[in-house]
Coordinates of C-alpha atoms in Angstrom, one line a residue:
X1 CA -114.6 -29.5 -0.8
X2 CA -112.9 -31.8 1.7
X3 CA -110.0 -34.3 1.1
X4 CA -112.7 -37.1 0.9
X5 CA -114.4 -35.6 -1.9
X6 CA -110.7 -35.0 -3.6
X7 CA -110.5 -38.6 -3.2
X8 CA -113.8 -39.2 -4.4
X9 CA -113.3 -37.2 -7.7
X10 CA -109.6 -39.1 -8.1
X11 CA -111.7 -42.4 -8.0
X12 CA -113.7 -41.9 -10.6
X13 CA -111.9 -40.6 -13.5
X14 CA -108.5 -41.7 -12.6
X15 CA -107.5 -44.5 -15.1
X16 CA -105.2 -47.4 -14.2
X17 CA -101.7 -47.6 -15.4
X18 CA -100.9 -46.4 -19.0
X19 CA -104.8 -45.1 -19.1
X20 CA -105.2 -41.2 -18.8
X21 CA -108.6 -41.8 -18.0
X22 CA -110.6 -44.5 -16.5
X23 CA -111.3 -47.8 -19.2
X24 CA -113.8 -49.4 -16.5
X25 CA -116.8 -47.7 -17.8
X26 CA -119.3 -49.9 -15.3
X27 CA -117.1 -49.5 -12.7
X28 CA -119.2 -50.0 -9.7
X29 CA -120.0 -46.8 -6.8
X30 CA -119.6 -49.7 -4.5
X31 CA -116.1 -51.3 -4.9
X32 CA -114.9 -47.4 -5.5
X33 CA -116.2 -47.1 -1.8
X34 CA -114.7 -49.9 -0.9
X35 CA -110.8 -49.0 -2.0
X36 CA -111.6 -45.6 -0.6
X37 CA -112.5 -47.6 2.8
X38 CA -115.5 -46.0 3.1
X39 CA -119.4 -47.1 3.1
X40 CA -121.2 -47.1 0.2
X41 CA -124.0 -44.8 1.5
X42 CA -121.2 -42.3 2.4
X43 CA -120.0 -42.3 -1.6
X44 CA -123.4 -42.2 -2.8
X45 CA -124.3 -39.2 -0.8
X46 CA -121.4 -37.4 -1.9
X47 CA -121.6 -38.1 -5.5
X48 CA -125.1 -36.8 -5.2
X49 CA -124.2 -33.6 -3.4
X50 CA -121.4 -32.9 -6.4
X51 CA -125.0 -33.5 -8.6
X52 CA -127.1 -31.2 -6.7
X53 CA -124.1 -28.6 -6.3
X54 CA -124.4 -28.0 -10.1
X55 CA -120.4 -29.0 -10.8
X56 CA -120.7 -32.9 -11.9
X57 CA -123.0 -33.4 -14.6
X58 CA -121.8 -36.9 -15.3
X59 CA -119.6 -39.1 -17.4
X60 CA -120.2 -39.3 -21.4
X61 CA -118.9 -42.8 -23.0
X62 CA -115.5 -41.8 -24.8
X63 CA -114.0 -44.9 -27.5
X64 CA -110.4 -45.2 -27.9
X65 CA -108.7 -43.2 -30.7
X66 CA -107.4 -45.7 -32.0
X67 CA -110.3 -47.3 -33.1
X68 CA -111.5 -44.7 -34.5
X69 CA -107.9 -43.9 -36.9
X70 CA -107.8 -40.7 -34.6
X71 CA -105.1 -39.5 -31.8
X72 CA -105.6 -37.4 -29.0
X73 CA -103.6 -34.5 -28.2
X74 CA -103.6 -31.6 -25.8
X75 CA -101.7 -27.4 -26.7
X76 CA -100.9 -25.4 -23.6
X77 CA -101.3 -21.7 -25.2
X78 CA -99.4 -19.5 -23.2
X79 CA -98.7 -16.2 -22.7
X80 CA -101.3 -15.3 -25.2
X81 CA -101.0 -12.3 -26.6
X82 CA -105.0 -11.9 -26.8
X83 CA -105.5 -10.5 -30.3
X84 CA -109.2 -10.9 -29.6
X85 CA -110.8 -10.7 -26.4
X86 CA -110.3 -14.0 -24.4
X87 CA -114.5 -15.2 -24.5
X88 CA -114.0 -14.6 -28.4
X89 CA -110.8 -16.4 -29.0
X90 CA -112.3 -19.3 -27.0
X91 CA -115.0 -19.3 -29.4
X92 CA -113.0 -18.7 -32.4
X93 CA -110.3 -22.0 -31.1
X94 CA -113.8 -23.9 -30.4
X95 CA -114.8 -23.9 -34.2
X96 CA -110.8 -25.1 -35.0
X97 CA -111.2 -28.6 -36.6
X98 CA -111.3 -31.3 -34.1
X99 CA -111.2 -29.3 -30.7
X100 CA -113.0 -31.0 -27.7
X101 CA -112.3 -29.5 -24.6
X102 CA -111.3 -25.4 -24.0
X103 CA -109.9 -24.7 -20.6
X104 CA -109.8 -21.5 -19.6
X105 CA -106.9 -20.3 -17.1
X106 CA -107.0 -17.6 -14.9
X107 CA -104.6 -14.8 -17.2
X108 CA -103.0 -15.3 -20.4
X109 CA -103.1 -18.9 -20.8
X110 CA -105.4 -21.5 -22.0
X111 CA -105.2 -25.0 -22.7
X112 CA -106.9 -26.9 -25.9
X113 CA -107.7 -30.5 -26.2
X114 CA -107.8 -32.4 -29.5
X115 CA -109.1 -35.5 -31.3
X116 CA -107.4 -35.3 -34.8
X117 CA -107.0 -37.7 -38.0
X118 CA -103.6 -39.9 -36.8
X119 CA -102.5 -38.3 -40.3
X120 CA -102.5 -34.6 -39.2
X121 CA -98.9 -33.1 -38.2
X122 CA -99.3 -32.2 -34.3
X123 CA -96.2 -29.7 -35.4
X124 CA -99.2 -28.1 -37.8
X125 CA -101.7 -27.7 -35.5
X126 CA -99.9 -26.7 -33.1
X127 CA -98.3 -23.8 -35.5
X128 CA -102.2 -23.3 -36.1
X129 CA -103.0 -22.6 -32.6
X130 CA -100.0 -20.4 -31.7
X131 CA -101.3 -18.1 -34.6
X132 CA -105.0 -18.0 -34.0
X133 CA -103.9 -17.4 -30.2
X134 CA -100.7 -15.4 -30.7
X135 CA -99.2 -17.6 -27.6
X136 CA -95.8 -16.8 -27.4
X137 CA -95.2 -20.6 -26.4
X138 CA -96.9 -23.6 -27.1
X139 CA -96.6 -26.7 -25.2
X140 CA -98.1 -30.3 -26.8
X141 CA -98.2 -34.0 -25.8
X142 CA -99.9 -36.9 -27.6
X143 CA -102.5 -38.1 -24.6
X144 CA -101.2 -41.5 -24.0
X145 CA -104.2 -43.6 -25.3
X146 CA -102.9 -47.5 -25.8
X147 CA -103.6 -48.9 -28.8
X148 CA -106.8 -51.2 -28.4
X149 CA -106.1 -54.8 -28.2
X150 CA -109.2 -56.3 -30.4
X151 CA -111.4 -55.1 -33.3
X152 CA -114.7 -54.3 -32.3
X153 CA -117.2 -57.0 -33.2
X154 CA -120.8 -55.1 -34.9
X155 CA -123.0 -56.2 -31.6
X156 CA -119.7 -54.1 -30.0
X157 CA -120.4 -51.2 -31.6
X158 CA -124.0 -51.6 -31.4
X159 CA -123.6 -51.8 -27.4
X160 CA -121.4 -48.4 -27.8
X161 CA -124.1 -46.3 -29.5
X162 CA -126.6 -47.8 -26.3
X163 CA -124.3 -46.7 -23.7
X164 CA -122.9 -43.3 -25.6
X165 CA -125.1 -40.9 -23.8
X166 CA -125.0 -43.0 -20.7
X167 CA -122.2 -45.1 -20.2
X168 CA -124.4 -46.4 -16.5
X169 CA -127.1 -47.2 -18.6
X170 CA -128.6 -50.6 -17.0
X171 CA -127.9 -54.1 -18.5
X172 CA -131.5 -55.1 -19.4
X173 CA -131.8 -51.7 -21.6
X174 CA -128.8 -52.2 -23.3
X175 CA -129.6 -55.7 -23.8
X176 CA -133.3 -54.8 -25.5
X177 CA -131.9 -52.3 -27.4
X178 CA -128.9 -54.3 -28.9
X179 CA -130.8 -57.5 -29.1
X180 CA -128.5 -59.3 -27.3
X181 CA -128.9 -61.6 -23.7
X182 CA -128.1 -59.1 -20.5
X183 CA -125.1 -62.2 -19.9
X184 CA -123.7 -61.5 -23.3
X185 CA -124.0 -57.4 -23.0
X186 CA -121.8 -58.3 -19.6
X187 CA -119.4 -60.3 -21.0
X188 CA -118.5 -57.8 -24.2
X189 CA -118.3 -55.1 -22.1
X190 CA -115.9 -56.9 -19.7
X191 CA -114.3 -57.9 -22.8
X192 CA -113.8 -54.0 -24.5
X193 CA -112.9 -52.8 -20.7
X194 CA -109.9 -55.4 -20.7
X195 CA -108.8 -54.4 -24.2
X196 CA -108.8 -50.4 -23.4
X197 CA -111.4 -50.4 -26.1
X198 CA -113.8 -47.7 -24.1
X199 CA -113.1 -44.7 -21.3
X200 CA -115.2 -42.2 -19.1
X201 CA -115.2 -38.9 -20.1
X202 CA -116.0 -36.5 -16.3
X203 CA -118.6 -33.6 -17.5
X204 CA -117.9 -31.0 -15.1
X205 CA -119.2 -27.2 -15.2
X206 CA -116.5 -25.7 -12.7
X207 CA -118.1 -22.3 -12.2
X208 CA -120.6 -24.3 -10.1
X209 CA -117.3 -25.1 -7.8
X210 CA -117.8 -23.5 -4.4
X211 CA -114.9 -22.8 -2.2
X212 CA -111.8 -24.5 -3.9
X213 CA -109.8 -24.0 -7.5
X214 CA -108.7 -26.0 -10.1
X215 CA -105.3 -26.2 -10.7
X216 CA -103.7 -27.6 -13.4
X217 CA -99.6 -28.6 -13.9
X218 CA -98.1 -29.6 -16.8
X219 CA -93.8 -30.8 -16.5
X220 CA -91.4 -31.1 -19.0
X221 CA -88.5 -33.1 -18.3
X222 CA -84.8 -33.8 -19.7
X223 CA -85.0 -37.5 -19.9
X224 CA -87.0 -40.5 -18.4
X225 CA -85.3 -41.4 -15.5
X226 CA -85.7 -37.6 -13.8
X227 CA -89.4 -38.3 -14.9
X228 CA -90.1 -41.3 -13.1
X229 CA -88.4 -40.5 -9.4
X230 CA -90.1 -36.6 -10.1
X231 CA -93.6 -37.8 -10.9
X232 CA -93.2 -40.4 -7.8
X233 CA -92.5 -37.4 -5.5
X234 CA -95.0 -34.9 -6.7
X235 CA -98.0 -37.6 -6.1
X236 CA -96.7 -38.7 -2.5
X237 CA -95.9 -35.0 -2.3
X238 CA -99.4 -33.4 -2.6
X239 CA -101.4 -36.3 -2.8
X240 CA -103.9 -35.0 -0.6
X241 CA -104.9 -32.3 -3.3
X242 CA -104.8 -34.7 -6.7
X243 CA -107.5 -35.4 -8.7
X244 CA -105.9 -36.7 -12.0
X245 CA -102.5 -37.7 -12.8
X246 CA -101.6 -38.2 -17.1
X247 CA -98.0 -39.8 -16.8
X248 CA -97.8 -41.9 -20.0
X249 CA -96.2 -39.7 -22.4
X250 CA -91.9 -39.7 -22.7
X251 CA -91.3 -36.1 -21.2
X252 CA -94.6 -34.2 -20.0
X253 CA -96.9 -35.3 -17.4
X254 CA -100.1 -33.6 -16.4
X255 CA -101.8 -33.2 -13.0
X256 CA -104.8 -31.9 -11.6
X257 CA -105.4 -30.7 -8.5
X258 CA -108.1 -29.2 -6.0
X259 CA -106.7 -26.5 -3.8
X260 CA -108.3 -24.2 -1.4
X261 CA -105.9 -20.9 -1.7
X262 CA -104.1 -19.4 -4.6
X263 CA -101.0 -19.4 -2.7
X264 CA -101.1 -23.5 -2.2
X265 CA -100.6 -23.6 -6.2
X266 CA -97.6 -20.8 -6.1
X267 CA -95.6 -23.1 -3.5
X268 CA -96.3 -26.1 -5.4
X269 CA -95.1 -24.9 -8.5
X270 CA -92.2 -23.3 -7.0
X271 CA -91.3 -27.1 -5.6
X272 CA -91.7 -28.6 -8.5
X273 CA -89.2 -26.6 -10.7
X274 CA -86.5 -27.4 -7.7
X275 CA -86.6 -31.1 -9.0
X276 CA -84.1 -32.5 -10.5
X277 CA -84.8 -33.3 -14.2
X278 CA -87.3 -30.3 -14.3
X279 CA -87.0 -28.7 -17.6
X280 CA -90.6 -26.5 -17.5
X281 CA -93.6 -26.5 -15.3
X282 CA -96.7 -24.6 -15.6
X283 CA -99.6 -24.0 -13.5
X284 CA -102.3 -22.4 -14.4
X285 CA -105.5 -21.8 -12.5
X286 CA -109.0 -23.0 -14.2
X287 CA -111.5 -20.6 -14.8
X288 CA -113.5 -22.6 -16.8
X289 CA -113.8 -25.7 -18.8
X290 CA -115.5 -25.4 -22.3
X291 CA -117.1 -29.6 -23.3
X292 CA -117.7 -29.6 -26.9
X293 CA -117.9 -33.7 -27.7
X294 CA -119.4 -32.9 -31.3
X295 CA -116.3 -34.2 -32.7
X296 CA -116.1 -37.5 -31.1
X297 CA -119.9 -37.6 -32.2
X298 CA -119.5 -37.3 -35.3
X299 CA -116.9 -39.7 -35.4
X300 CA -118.5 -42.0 -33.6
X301 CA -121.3 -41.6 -36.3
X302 CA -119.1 -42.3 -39.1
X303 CA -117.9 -45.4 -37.5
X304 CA -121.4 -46.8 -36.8
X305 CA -122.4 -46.3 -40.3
X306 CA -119.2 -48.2 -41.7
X307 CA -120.0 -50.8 -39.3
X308 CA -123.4 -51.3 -40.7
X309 CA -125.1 -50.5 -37.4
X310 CA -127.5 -48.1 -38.8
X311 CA -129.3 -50.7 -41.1

């Protein structure tokens, strides 16, 4: 994997400003080519070598939290103490109420994403977690998700459930499916895009990845200031490796990077906790990534039912 195809990956599930992940769900291979300032046939042709290589299965349709009376949170577990062995407390977290995404780090550390009723205490599940894992630390942080700005309308919803399993899904489909012009389906989806109403979430099987390694860094920091000039320099700092960078919540951010040696990760970790501001900073190098959306499906269910779209 070559810095273009860092790039590349960046492009496509990087979300704009105060988005951890990208709200343009129809957001076109061509004008992502064209900020990259490369031809379209040169994207195309690398997106489809990610396909054939096994490691990018796609994007699944993701709807805020928010409208859905949910928030999304991720748990760094570390320094588990491994009370099971590792494949069976991955699948003993996966069965934990309202876990989507397991991501397995190389060593005693794993990190757990969640979609949880905005009622639940994060304090709670995070208790939860620490003693199903026995991780001697937990770290937590709300994913910055804005809160949507409109209410879903039912031919909304019902354009949702048509693009769930495919958020690309072309216009005249949608539009026979919903029962709505192809102009309308357009202008709705323009519409939820401005609001922050939808995202993309990347599918990715990582043990397909051939020649490079995942590396994941999560900062703490002592106060807001320190986190602004610090998350400035580590993006202008190894820019060239980034793939994702979650800066929205008021003391952690989160980066991902693609790296070709394990030593690349040990020297940017040791830069980073030489800011200024640095409180923590973990790095941890992904094994694997364990998808389980049934969650968000089955919340996404319940919604379409309240909204009267299965008739």
């Amino acid at each position: 994997m070559d810095s273009l195809d860092i790039r590349i990956l960046r492009e496509l599930w990087q979300g704009r400003e105060g988005f951890p992940l990208e709200p343009d769900v129809r957001k076109s291979y061509r004008s992502m080519a064209r900020r990259l300032k490369i031809d379209n046939v040169t994207f195309r042709n690398r997106l489809s070598r990610f396909y054939r290589s096994g490691y990018w299965k796609g994007t699944q349709l993701g709807v805020n939290p928010s409208l859905l009376g949910m928030k999304a949170n991720m748990f760094w577990l570390l320094d588990v103490q491994l009370p099971l062995e590792k494949d069976a407390l991955i699948r003993e977290l996966s069965l934990v109420q309202g876990v989507m995404v397991i991501i397995d780090y190389y060593g005693p550390s794993l990190a757990v994403g969640t979609l949880l009723d905005g009622k639940i205490s994060i304090e709670k599940q995070s208790e939860l977690l620490a003693k199903l894992s026995g991780a001697r630390e937990v770290l937590w942080v709300d994913l910055p998700f804005p809160k949507c700005k409109m209410e879903l309308t039912p031919t909304d919803w019902r354009i949702v459930k048509a693009i769930r399993a495919n958020p690309r899904q072309s216009y005249p489909v949608i539009s026979k499916e919903v029962g709505v012009s192809v102009k309308t389906v357009k202008r709705r989806l323009q519409k939820m895009n401005e609001a922050g109403a939808l995202f993309v979430m990347p599918l990715q099987n990582l043990k397909a990845l051939e020649g490079a390694i995942v590396a994941d860094l999560v900062v703490l920091y002592s106060n807001a200031e320190a986190k602004t000039d610090v998350d400035n320099r580590i993006i202008s700092q190894f820019e060239e490796f980034l793939t994702l960078a979650t800066m929205g919540a008021p003391k952690y951010s989160f980066f991902a990077f693609v790296i070709g040696k394990i030593w690349q990760a040990k020297e940017m970790l040791s830069w980073v906790k030489r800011q200024p501001g640095v409180v923590r900073a973990f790095m941890g190098l992904v094994q694997d990534r364990i998808e389980s959306y049934e969650t968000f499906t089955r919340l996404l269910e319940k919604k379409l039912r309240e909204e009267s779209i299965y008739a």
